[in-house]
Every structure is written in C-alpha cells, then in structure tokens.
Short mmCIF file of C-alpha atoms and ligand atoms in Angstrom, two decimals:
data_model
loop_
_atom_site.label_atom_id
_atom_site.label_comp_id
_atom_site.label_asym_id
_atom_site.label_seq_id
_atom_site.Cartn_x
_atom_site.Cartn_y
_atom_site.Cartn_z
CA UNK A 1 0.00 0.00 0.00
CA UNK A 2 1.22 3.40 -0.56
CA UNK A 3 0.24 6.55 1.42
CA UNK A 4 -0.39 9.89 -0.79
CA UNK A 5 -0.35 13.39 1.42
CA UNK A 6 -2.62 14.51 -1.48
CA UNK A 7 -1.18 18.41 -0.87
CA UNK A 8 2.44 17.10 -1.30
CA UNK A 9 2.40 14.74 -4.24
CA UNK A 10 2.12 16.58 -7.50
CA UNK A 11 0.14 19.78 -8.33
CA UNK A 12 -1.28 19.91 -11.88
CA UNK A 13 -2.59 23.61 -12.12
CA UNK A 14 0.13 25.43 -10.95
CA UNK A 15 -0.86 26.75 -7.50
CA UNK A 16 1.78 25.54 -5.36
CA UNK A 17 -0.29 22.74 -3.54
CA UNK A 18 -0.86 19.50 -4.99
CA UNK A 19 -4.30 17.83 -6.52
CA UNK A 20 -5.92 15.35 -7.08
CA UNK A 21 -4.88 15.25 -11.09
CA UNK A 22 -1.99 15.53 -10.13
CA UNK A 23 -2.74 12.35 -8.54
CA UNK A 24 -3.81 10.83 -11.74
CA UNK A 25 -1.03 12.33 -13.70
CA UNK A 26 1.32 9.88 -11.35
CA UNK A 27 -0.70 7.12 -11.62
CA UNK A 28 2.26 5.58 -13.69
CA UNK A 29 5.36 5.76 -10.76
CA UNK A 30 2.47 3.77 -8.74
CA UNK A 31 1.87 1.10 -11.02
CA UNK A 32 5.57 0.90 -11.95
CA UNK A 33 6.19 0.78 -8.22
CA UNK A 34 4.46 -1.79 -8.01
CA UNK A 35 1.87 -1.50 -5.48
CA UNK A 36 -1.41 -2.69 -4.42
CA UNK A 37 -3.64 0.07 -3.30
CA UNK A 38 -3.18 4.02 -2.21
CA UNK A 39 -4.09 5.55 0.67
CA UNK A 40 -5.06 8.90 0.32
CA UNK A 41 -5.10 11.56 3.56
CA UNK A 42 -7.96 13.84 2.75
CA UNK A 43 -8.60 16.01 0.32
CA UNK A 44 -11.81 17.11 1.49
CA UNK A 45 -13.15 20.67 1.89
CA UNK A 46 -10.93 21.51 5.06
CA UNK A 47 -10.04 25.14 7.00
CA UNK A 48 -6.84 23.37 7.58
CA UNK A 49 -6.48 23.80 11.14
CA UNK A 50 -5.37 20.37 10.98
CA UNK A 51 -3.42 19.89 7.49
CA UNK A 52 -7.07 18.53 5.94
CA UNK A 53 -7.80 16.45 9.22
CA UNK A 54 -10.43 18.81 10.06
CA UNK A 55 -13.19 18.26 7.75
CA UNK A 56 -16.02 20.70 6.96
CA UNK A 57 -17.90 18.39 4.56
CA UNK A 58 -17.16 14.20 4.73
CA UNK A 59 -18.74 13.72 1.11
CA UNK A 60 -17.36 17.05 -0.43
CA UNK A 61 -13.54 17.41 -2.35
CA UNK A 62 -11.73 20.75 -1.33
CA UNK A 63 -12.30 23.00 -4.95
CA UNK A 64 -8.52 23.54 -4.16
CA UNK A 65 -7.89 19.70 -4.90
CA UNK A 66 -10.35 18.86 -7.04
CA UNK A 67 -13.95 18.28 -7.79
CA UNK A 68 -15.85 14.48 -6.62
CA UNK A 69 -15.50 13.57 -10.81
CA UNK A 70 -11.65 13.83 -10.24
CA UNK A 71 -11.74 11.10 -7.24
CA UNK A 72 -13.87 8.86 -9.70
CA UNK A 73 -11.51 9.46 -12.31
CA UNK A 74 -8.52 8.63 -10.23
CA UNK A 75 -10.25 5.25 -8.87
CA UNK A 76 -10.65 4.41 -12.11
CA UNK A 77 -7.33 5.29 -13.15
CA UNK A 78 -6.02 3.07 -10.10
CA UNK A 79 -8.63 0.08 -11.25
CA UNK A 80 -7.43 -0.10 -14.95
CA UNK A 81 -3.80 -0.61 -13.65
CA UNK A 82 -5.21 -3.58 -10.86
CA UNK A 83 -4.67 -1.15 -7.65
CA UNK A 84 -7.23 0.05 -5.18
CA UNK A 85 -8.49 3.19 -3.50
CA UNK A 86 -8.34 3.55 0.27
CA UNK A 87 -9.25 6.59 1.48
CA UNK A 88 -9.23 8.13 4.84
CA UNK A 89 -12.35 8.58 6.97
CA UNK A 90 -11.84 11.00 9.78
CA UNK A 91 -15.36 9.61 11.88
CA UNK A 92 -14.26 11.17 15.57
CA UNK A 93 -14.26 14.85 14.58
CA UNK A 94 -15.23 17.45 12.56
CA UNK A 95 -13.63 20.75 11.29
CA UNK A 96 -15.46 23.47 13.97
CA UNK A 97 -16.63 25.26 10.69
CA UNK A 98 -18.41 22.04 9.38
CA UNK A 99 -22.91 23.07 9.68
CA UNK A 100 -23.40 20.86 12.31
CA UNK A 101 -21.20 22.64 14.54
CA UNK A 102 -24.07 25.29 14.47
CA UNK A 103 -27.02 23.42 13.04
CA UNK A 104 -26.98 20.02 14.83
CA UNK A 105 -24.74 20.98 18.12
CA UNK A 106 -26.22 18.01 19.71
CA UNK A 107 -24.12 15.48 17.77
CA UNK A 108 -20.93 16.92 19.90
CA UNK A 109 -19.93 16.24 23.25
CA UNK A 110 -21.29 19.45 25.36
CA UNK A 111 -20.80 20.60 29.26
CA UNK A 112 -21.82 23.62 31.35
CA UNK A 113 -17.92 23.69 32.41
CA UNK A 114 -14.96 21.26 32.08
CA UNK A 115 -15.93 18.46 33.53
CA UNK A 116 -12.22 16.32 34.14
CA UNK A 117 -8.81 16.69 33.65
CA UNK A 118 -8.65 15.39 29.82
CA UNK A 119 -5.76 16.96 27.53
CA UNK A 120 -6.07 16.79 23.80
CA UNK A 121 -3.43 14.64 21.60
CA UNK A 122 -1.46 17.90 20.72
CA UNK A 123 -1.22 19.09 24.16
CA UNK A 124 -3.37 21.60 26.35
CA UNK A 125 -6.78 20.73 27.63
CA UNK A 126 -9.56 19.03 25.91
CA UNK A 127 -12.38 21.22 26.86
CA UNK A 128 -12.54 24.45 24.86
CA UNK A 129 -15.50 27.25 25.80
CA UNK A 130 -17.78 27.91 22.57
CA UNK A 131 -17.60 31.89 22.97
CA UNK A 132 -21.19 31.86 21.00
CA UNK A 133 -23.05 29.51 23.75
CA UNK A 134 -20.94 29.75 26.31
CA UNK A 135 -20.55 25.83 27.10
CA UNK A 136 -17.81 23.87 26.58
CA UNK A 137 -17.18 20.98 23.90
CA UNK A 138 -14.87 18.50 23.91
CA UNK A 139 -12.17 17.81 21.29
CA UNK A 140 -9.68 15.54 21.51
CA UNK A 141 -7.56 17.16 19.01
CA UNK A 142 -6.91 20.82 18.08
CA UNK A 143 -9.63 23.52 19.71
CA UNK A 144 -10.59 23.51 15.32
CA UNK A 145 -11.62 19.76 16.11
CA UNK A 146 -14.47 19.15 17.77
CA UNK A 147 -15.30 15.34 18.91
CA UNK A 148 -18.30 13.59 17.85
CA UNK A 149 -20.45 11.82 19.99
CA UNK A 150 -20.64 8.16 18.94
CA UNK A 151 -22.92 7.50 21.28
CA UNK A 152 -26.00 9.28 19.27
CA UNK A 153 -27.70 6.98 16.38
CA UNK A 154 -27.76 10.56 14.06
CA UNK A 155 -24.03 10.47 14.12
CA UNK A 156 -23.55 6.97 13.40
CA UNK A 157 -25.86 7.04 10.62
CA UNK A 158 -24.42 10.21 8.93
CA UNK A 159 -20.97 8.62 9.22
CA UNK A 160 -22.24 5.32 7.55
CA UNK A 161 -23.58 7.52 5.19
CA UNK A 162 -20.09 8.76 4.19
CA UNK A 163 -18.65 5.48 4.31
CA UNK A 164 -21.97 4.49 1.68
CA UNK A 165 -21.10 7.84 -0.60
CA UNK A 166 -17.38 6.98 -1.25
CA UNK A 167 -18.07 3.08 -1.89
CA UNK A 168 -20.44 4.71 -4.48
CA UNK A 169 -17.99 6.72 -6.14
CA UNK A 170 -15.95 3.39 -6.90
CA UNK A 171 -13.63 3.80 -3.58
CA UNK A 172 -12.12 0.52 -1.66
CA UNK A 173 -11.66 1.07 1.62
CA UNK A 174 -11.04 3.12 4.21
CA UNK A 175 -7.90 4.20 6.65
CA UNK A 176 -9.88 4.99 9.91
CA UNK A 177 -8.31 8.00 11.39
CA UNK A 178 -8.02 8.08 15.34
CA UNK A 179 -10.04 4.71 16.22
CA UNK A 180 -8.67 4.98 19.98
CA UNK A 181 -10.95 8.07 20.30
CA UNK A 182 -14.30 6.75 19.37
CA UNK A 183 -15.01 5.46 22.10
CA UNK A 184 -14.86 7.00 25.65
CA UNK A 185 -15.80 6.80 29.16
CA UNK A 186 -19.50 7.69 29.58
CA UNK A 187 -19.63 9.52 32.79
CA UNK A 188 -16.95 11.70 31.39
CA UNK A 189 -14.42 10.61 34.37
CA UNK A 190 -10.78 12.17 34.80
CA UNK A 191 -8.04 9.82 33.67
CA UNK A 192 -5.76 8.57 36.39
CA UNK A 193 -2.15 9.66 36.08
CA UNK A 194 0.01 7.50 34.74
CA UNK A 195 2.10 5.04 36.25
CA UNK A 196 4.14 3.48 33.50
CA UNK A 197 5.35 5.60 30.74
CA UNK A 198 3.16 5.86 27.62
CA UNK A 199 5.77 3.67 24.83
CA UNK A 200 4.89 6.57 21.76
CA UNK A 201 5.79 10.08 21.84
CA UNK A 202 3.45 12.44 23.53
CA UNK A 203 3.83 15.81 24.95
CA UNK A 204 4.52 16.05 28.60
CA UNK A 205 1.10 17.29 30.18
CA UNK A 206 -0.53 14.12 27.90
CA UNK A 207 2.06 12.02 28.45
CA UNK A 208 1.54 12.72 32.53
CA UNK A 209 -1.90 10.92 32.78
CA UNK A 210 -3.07 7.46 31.35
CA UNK A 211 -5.74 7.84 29.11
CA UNK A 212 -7.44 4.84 29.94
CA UNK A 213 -10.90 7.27 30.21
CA UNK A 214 -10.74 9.96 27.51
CA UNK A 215 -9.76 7.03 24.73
CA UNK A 216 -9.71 4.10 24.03
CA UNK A 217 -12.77 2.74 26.29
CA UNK A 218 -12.58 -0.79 25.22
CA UNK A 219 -16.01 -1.41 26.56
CA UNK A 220 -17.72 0.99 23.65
CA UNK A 221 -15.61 0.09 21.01
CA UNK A 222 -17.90 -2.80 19.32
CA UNK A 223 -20.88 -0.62 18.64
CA UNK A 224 -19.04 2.09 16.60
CA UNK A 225 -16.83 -0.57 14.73
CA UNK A 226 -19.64 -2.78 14.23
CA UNK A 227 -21.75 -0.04 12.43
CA UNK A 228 -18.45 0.98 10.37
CA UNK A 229 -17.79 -2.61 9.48
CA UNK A 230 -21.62 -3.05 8.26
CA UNK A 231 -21.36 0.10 6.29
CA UNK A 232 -18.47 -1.56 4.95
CA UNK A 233 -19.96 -4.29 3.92
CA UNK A 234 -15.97 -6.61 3.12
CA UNK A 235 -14.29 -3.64 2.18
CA UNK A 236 -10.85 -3.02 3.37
CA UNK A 237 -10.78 -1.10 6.77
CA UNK A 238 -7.57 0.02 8.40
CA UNK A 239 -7.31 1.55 11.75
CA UNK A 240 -4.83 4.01 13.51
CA UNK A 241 -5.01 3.15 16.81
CA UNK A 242 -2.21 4.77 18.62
CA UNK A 243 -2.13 2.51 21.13
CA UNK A 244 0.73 -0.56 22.23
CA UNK A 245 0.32 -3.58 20.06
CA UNK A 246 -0.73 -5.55 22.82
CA UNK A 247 -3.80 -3.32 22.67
CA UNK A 248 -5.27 -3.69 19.35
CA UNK A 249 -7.03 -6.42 19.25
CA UNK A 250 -10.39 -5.58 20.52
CA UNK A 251 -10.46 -3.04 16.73
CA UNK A 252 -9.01 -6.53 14.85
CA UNK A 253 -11.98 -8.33 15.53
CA UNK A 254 -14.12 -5.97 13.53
CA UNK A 255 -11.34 -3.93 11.12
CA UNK A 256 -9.13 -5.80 8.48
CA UNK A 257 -6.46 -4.63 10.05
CA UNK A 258 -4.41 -1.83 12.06
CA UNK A 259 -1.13 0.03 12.27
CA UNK A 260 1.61 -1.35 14.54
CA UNK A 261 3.20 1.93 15.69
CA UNK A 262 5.41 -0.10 17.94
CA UNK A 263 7.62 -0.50 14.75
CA UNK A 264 7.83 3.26 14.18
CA UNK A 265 8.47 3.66 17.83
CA UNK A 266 11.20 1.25 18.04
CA UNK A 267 14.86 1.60 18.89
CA UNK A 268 17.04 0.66 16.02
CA UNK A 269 18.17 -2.38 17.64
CA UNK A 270 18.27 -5.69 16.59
CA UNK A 271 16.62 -6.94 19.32
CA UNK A 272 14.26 -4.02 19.99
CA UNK A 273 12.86 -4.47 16.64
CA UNK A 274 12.89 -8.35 16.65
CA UNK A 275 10.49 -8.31 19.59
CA UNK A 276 7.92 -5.16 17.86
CA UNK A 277 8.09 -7.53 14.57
CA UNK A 278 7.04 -10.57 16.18
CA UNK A 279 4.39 -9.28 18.60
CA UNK A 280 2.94 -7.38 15.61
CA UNK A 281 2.92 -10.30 13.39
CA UNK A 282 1.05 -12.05 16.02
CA UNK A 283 -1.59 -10.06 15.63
CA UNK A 284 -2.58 -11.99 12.67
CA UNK A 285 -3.13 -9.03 10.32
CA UNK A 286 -0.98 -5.91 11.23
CA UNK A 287 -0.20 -3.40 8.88
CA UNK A 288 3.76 -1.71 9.00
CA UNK A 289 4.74 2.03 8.30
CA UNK A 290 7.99 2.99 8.74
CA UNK A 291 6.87 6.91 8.24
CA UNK A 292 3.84 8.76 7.88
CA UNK A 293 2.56 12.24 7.49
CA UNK A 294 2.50 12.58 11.31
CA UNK A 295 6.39 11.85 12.02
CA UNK A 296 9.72 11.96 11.14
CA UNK A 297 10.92 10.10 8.37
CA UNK A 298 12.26 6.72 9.12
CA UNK A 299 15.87 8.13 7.09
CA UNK A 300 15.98 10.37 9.84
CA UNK A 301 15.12 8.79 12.59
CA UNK A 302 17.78 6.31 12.19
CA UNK A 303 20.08 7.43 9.65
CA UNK A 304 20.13 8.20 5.80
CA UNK A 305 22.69 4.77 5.77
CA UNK A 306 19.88 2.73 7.58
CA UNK A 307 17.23 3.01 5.24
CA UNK A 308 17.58 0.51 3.18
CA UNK A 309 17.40 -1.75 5.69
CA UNK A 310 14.39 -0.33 6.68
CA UNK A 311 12.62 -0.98 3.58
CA UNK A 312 13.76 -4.56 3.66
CA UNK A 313 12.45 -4.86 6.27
CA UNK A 314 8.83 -2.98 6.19
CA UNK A 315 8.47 -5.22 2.66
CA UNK A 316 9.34 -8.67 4.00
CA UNK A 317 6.88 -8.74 7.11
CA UNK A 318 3.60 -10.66 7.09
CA UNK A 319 0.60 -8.35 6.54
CA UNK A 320 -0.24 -5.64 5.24
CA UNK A 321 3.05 -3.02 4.55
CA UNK A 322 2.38 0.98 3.85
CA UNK A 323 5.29 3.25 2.12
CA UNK A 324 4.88 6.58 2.34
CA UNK A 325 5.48 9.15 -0.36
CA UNK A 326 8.90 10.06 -1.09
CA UNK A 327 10.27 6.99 1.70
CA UNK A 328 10.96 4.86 -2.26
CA UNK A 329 13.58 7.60 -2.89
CA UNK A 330 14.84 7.52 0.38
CA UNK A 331 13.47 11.46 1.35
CA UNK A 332 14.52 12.59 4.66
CA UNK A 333 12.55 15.36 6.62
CA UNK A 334 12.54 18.65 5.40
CA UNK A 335 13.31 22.33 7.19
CA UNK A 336 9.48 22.52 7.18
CA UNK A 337 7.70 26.00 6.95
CA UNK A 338 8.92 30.03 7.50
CA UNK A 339 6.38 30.45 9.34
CA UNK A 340 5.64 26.66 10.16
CA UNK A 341 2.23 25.32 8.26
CA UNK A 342 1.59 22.91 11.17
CA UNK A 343 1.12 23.64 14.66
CA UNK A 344 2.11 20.34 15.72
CA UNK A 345 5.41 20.68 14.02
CA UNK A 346 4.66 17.97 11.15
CA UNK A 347 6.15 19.89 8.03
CA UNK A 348 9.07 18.31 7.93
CA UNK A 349 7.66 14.96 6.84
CA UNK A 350 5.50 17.04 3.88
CA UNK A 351 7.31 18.28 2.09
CA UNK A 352 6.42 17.79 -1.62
CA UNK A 353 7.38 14.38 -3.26
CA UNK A 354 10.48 14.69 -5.66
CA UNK A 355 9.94 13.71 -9.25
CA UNK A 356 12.77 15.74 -10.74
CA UNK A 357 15.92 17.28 -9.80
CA UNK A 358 14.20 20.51 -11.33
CA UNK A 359 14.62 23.45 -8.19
CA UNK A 360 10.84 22.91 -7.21
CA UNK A 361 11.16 18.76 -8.15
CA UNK A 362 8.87 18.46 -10.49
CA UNK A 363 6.04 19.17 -8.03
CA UNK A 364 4.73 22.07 -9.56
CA UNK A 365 5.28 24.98 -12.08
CA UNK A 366 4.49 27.68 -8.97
CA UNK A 367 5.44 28.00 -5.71
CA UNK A 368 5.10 25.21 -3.51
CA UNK A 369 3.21 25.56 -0.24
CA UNK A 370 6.10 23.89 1.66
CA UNK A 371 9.56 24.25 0.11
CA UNK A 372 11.17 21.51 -1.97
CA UNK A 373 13.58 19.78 0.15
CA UNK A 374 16.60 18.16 -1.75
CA UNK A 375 15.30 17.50 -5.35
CA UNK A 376 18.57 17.77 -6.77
CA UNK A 377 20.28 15.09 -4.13
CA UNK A 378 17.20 12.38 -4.70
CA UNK A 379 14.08 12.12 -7.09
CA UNK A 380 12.33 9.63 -9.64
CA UNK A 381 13.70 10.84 -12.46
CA UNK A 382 17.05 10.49 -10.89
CA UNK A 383 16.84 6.93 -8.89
CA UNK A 384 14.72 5.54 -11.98
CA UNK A 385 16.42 2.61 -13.65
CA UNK A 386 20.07 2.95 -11.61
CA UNK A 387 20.65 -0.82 -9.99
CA UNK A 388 21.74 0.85 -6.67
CA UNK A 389 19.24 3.10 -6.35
CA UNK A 390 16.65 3.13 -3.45
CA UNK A 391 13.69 3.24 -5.77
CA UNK A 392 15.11 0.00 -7.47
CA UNK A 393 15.72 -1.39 -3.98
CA UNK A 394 11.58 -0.90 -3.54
CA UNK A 395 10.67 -1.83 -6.92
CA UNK A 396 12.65 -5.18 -6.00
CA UNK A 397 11.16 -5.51 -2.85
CA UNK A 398 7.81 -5.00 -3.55
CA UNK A 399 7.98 -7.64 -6.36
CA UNK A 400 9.72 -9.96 -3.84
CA UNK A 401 6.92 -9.66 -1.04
CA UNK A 402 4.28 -11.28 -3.24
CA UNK A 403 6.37 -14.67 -3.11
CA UNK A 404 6.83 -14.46 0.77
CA UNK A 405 4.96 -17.02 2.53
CA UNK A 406 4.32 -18.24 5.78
CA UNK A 407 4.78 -16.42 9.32
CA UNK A 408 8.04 -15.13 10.65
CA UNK A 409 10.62 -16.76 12.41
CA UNK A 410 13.42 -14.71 13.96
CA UNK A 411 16.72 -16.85 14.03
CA UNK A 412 19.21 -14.30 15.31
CA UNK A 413 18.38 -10.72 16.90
CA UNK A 414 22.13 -9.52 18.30
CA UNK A 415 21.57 -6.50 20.28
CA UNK A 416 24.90 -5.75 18.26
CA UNK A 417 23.46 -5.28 15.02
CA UNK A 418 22.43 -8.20 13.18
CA UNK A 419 18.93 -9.25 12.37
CA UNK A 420 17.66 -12.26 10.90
CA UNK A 421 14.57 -13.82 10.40
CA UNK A 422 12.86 -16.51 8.19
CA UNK A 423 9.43 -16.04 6.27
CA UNK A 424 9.14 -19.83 4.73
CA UNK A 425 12.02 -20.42 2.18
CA UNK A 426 13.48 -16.81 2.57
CA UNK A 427 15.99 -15.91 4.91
CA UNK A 428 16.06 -11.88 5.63
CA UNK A 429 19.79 -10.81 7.09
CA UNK A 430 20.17 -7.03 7.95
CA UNK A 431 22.45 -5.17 9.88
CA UNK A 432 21.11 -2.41 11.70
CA UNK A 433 24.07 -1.91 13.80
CA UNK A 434 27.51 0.06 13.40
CA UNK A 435 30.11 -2.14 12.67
CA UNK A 436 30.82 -4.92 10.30
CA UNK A 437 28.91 -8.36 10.83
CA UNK A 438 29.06 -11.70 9.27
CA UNK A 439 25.59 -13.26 8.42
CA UNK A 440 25.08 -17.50 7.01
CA UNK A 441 21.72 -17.46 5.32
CA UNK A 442 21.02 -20.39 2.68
CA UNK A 443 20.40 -20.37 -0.29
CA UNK A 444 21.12 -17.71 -3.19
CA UNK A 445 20.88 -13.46 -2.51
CA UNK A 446 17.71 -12.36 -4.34
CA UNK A 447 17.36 -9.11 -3.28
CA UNK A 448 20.59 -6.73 -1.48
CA UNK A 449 20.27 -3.40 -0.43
CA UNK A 450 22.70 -2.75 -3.13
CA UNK A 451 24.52 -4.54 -6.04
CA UNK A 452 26.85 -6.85 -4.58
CA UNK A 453 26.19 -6.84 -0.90
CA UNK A 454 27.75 -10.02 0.70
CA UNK A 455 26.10 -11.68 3.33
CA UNK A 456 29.57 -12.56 5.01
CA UNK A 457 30.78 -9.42 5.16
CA UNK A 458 27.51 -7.01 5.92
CA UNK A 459 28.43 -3.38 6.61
CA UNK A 460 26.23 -1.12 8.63
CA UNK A 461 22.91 -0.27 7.20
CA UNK A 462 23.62 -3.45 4.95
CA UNK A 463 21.25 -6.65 4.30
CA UNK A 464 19.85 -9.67 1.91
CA UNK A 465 16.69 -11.46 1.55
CA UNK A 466 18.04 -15.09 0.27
CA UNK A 467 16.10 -17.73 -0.81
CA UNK A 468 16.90 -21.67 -0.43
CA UNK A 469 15.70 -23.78 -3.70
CA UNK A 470 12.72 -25.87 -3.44
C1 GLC B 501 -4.53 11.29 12.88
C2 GLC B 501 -3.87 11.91 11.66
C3 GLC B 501 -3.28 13.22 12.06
C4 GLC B 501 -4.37 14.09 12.61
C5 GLC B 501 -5.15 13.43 13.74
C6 GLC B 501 -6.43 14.15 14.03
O1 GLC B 501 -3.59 10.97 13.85
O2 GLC B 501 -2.94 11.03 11.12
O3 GLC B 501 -2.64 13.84 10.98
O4 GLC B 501 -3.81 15.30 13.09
O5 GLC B 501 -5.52 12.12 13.40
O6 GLC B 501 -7.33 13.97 12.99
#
C-alpha cells in the first residue's frame, strides 16, 4: 500500500499545492512501483487547522484539490492498472466550521464547564468554551476539532452515510483515522495519572496521565466498529489506533487490520525491533509504516545509511506493509515551513514528493506551499532505472513480497546489530548496527540493499533477503 499526502504529491494547475490530477497524472510511478492500493489523507473541503484532518464536509472534495468527478476518475485510473483506493475517513471529529457545529450541536460532546482533567493529543486541555453559547465541547484534538459523539444513532448514521457515498464513487476502503478516540468513558471521568510511561511520543502534560478514560474505552468500542464494518460491507478497513500492540485487538476483531506503531516507535536495535516484529505479526493481520505524514521520516530517525534496511524490512513482514510518499527515494525530513504550516510541528515529513531534480522537483510549475527539500540530491527521475538506487531497492522488494509465505521466524536478533529472520524459504539478514557483521543465510541473494552486498561481510545499514531452492 502506498500513502499519498494529497497536498504534497504533485500539483497539476500550478498553484503551489498539490491535486488530485496531479494524482492521476502519477498514476504511472504507482503502477511501476508496483503496489497494491493508495491511501489517500484527505482532500476534502478543510479550513486546515489540521493539514485537511479537520473536515467541513465528509462527502465534499476541497475545490482547491479537485472536484468528486476527479476522485472517480482517479479510482478508475487506479482500477485499470489492478490497484485500489483507500481513502481516509476521519469519523471522531469534525472541522469546527463544518454546519453541524451550528445546526446540529447536539451530535458533539457538550458541558456547562470542564468536567475532568482530559488533555487533547497535541497538548493543552480538551475542553474548549464555545464563545457563542458559552458551554464547553470536547475535542480531543486541536480547539478547530471538535469530537463527535458516537454514542448518538444521528451520528452513526451520517458517518455510515459517508462510508456508503465513497463506496459509491468506486472507492475501496477506508484508513480509519483516530479509532482509539471513538469510544470514551461515559460519565466523562478524569483519567488517572500515569504510572508506567506511555511507549509513543506524547507531549509532557498528555504524556503525565493514562488515558485509559478519555480514549480508548474498550467497553464501547464494538458498537461504533460494528456499524463501520456493516457500512463496509468486506471492504478493506484500516485503523490508527495509537495505542501498544498488545492493545489492538479488541479493533481486529471488527477492522481488516491496524497500524503497529510499535515498529515506528522502536529503537534501532536488533533486538528491539525483533520483539515489535514478532508481537505485531502475532496479531494476525498488522499493517507496518515505517513513516507517515505525522512523524519523522524513518531516514531520519535512524540514519540516511539505515534506510535501506528499513525498507527490507517494512516489505518482507507478514501483513499488510504501507510506504509513504517520497520513503521509495529515500526522502529525509525537510526544514518545514517560515512560518511553520503545522502547529504540531509535522512539516518536515511534507514536504512535496520529488519527481525531478528541477529546483521545485517536479512538483509544480508555482510556488510550492512547503519548500522543496533536496530535489537535486534524490528524485524519480534520478533513482529511476540505476541498480543501486533506493527506488530499485523498492521496486525489488515490492515484487519480492508477493512470493513471501508463511509467518516469521526470527533466528538471530544480536543487540549488536544483526537481524535475521525466516518467512518460509526466505531468509532476511540485515544489519542495523555500526560495525561490520558476518551473516550465514542459505540459499542464493535475491534481493541486497545494493549490487553486490555479501552476506559474510555485511556493513552497517547493509542486508539480503536469500532464498533456499525448493
Ligand atoms: C490522525 C492523523 C493526524 C491528525 C489526527 C487528528 O492521527 O494522522 O494527521 O492530526 O488524526 O485527525
């Protein structure tokens, strides 16, 4: 699967932020990639409070990105060349500016004054006062955000309604933004502070308190998933939960499947990431990411030189694997915005995708909305067809995956460096480590993260997927 930040990925009508025909103009790298589906963050009509996470109309496009003909064009498109169309339902919140805010204040969560100690994801408190009533409404997110209340059968049915409009418009599935926040504690009770620490990144007055009330209320979790799952019908639903691995199996029995941050979380240690790999292929049917729109880039979390064993890795897992734009040329974070676009500090991962070494990359003949980062270092046009490119590397990788079988076994996980793991008749060897290690895997190299890699002698960043005959 492969993750599109719709804004960032290729503008076709010169305005400096990208579109959905742009989309469909790159319909080409996705299909030469290689991939299965695309995820697409939203493109709908947003005040972009939250970089398009706050939604003002569920069943509308942003005029900015497109019109609705454009995302039945593009699923088309996607169709034709045998790859689906996920995109991303945002069911928790709304945009503050979306009608109901005013017309149908009911569906929100509402108190005379705050009524616990809840903080919202990004820090600060929950509760915000609406200056026009008075009251105070809950959002877990930014004040721009506020929370639905799943609770109420008119906002379950208008949400299955958007899930019913998209399938309409010839869309596949669905990333399901936020799951952990769909359900909460009814009595509205404060959550406890927290004893052990919180295993993702959080800011410090979220991280302080466990919050075991405000999310994730495992007890009114089947109602809302149910009634997403029947609006479904077998269409593909993923779930960001951001919530331990151990944790997600109460969404698995009604999604197809959800994100195992623990791998994006992870130390980049051998044994660190041996033990998030196996509990999350436990799971049955996790889904990998080494980056997203939300965090650094995995090249710069754990080095530019690492990266290709990152994407060895993230391809030869069982389940479901996601590469986001711009990770299959190896793009590292950018400066971000002057002023910063995102209040959450989250430019630096969207910067726009790299198609040429052209000053703006290809991305568009205007000024782009964020700066291009390093077109001229790494793009498409550059990596395509060169052996020991990273593109190629993906391109491999992805054509590899469809040939791994069977769950994974991890044979060595040397706090030193070297991982390696068997999925059936492959052997995976990678050396996430600093110095040189030696690595005996049967069978004959099939993919390297470069041309002429040798298991025996695997240098830092280095590894092979081999594969023993029969
Ligand atoms: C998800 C999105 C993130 C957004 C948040 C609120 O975590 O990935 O970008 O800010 O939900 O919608």
């Amino acid at each position: 699967m492969y993750q599109i930040y719709p804004r960032s990925f290729q503008d076709s009508d010169g305005d400096g932020v990208g579109d959905l025909r742009g989309v469909l103009a790159r319909v080409d790298h996705l299909a030469e990639l290689g991939v299965h589906a695309v995820w697409l963050s939203p493109f709908y009509p947003s005040p972009l409070a939250d970089g398009g996470y706050d939604i003002s109309d569920h069943t509308g496009v942003d005029p900015r990105l497109g019109t609705p003909a454009d995302v039945r064009a593009l699923a088309d498109a996607l169709h034709a060349r045998g790859m689906a169309l996920l995109l991303d339902l945002v069911p928790c919140h709304t945009s503050i500016e979306h009608p109901w805010f005013r017309e149908h204040p009911e569906r929100y969560v509402w108190a005379d004054a705050p009524p616990n100690n809840w903080r919202a994801a990004f820090g600060g408190p929950a509760w915000s006062r609406d200056g026009r009533t008075g009251r105070w409404y809950l959002h877990s997110f930014f004040p721009e955000q506020p929370d639905l209340d799943w609770r109420r059968p008119d906002v379950v049915e208008a949400m299955q309604g958007v899930v019913r409009f998209w399938l309409g418009e010839g869309v596949d599935g669905f990333r399901v933004d936020a799951l952990d926040r769909i359900a909460k504690h009814p009595d509205l009770i404060d959550d406890p502070s927290r004893t052990a620490p919180f295993p993702f990144p959080q800011p410090p007055d979220v991280a302080a308190l466990d919050q075991r009330n405000s999310s994730h209320w495992v007890a009114g979790l089947a109602e809302p998933l149910e009634a997403l799952r029947s609006a479904a019908g077998g269409r593909f639903l993923v779930g960001e939960v951001y919530r331990p691995t151990a944790e997600l199996g109460p969404y698995l029995e009604h999604l197809d499947s959800a994100f195992v941050f623990e791998l994006m979380f992870a130390p980049w240690r051998a044994d660190a990431v041996a033990a998030v790999v196996e509990r999350g292929a436990r799971l049955a049917r996790p889904s990998w990411m080494l980056s997203n729109h939300d965090f650094s880039r995995i090249g710069s979390r754990i080095g530019a030189h690492q990266q290709r064993a990152a994407a060895v890795l993230l391809l030869t897992l069982p389940g479901t694997a996601f590469i986001y734009q711009g990770d299959e040329i190896g793009m590292l974070d950018g400066p971000g915005g002057d002023p910063p676009e995102d209040r959450h500090g989250r430019d630096g991962a969207r910067h726009p995708m790299q198609w040429s070494a052209d000053p703006a990359g290809g991305f568009t003949t205007g000024t782009p909305w964020l700066p291009a980062s390093d077109p001229s270092m790494r793009s498409v046009a550059g990596q395509r067809g060169h052996p020991a490119s990273v593109l190629e590397l993906y391109r491999a990788l992805i054509r590899l995956r469809s040939t791994l079988k069977g769950g994974l076994e991890t044979v060595t996980a040397d706090p030193g460096g070297l991982l390696v793991y068997r999925r059936g008749d492959a052997t995976v060897a990678l050396n996430l480590g600093d110095g040189e290690r030696r690595a005996d895997v049967p069978g004959r190299v099939v993919v390297a993260t470069a041309p002429g890699v040798d298991p025996a002698r695997l240098g830092p960043g280095q590894g092979v997927v081999a594969c023993a005959p029969g």
